[in-house]
Amino acid sequence: LKSYKFNEIEVSTPAPDVAIIAYTVHQNVVMDGKDQVIESADSSTWIRGVDGWECHAHSEAMLTDRKAA
């Protein structure tokens, strides 16, 4: 991973102890010795527990065709 940037960040709080965060991420990486750009859309669901915030679910969908990158 050479660099990354979060974009289009949205936060929803459907309950006081629940937060859903969605964003896109632009990453510059080296894979198999080649520079590549990866764009993805991510979301995480966080729940506040007795020890603080815990991520209970995370998903990521690739927006870039790696073969074309």
mmCIF file of C-alpha atoms in Angstrom:
data_model
loop_
_atom_site.group_PDB
_atom_site.id
_atom_site.type_symbol
_atom_site.label_atom_id
_atom_site.label_comp_id
_atom_site.label_asym_id
_atom_site.label_seq_id
_atom_site.Cartn_x
_atom_site.Cartn_y
_atom_site.Cartn_z
ATOM 1 C CA LEU A 1 0.000 0.000 0.000
ATOM 2 C CA LYS A 2 1.603 3.236 -1.172
ATOM 3 C CA SER A 3 -1.227 5.642 -0.365
ATOM 4 C CA TYR A 4 -4.957 5.821 0.217
ATOM 5 C CA LYS A 5 -7.721 8.401 0.488
ATOM 6 C CA PHE A 6 -11.246 8.116 1.877
ATOM 7 C CA ASN A 7 -14.027 9.863 -0.067
ATOM 8 C CA GLU A 8 -17.802 10.248 0.114
ATOM 9 C CA ILE A 9 -17.914 9.451 3.841
ATOM 10 C CA GLU A 10 -21.404 9.031 5.266
ATOM 11 C CA VAL A 11 -22.290 8.182 8.865
ATOM 12 C CA SER A 12 -25.696 7.047 10.074
ATOM 13 C CA THR A 13 -26.624 6.529 13.722
ATOM 14 C CA PRO A 14 -29.887 4.527 13.779
ATOM 15 C CA ALA A 15 -29.554 4.123 17.565
ATOM 16 C CA PRO A 16 -27.362 5.806 20.202
ATOM 17 C CA ASP A 17 -25.026 2.793 20.379
ATOM 18 C CA VAL A 18 -24.968 1.909 16.670
ATOM 19 C CA ALA A 19 -23.089 3.642 13.854
ATOM 20 C CA ILE A 20 -22.987 2.705 10.179
ATOM 21 C CA ILE A 21 -20.162 4.201 8.171
ATOM 22 C CA ALA A 22 -20.014 4.066 4.366
ATOM 23 C CA TYR A 23 -17.286 5.468 2.155
ATOM 24 C CA THR A 24 -15.284 4.971 -1.002
ATOM 25 C CA VAL A 25 -11.534 4.520 -0.890
ATOM 26 C CA HIS A 26 -8.881 5.229 -3.530
ATOM 27 C CA GLN A 27 -5.714 3.156 -3.053
ATOM 28 C CA ASN A 28 -2.365 3.192 -4.819
ATOM 29 C CA VAL A 29 -0.729 -0.200 -4.332
ATOM 30 C CA VAL A 30 1.977 -2.444 -5.714
ATOM 31 C CA MET A 31 0.784 -5.950 -6.629
ATOM 32 C CA ASP A 32 2.967 -8.502 -8.337
ATOM 33 C CA GLY A 33 5.584 -5.784 -8.777
ATOM 34 C CA LYS A 34 3.201 -3.478 -10.676
ATOM 35 C CA ASP A 35 1.695 -0.151 -9.591
ATOM 36 C CA GLN A 36 -2.083 -0.364 -9.479
ATOM 37 C CA VAL A 37 -4.991 1.855 -8.530
ATOM 38 C CA ILE A 38 -7.886 0.298 -6.633
ATOM 39 C CA GLU A 39 -11.239 1.976 -6.016
ATOM 40 C CA SER A 40 -13.679 0.331 -3.619
ATOM 41 C CA ALA A 41 -16.863 1.043 -1.686
ATOM 42 C CA ASP A 42 -16.829 0.015 1.965
ATOM 43 C CA SER A 43 -19.245 -0.024 4.859
ATOM 44 C CA SER A 44 -18.872 -0.928 8.528
ATOM 45 C CA THR A 45 -21.394 -1.376 11.313
ATOM 46 C CA TRP A 46 -20.117 -0.410 14.739
ATOM 47 C CA ILE A 47 -21.782 -1.150 18.090
ATOM 48 C CA ARG A 48 -20.788 0.446 21.371
ATOM 49 C CA GLY A 49 -20.043 -2.249 23.941
ATOM 50 C CA VAL A 50 -18.832 -2.134 27.522
ATOM 51 C CA ASP A 51 -15.223 -1.757 26.314
ATOM 52 C CA GLY A 52 -15.961 0.844 23.634
ATOM 53 C CA TRP A 53 -16.841 0.714 19.941
ATOM 54 C CA GLU A 54 -16.622 -2.665 18.184
ATOM 55 C CA CYS A 55 -16.866 -3.349 14.454
ATOM 56 C CA HIS A 56 -19.473 -6.093 14.019
ATOM 57 C CA ALA A 57 -19.685 -6.152 10.218
ATOM 58 C CA HIS A 58 -17.585 -4.859 7.339
ATOM 59 C CA SER A 59 -18.049 -5.192 3.598
ATOM 60 C CA GLU A 60 -16.096 -4.052 0.572
ATOM 61 C CA ALA A 61 -17.024 -4.009 -3.104
ATOM 62 C CA MET A 62 -14.419 -3.399 -5.764
ATOM 63 C CA LEU A 63 -15.272 -0.520 -8.102
ATOM 64 C CA THR A 64 -12.195 -1.054 -10.263
ATOM 65 C CA ASP A 65 -11.613 -3.959 -12.590
ATOM 66 C CA ARG A 66 -8.125 -5.063 -11.435
ATOM 67 C CA LYS A 67 -7.349 -6.463 -14.873
ATOM 68 C CA ALA A 68 -7.882 -3.010 -16.373
ATOM 69 C CA ALA A 69 -6.072 -1.088 -13.620
#
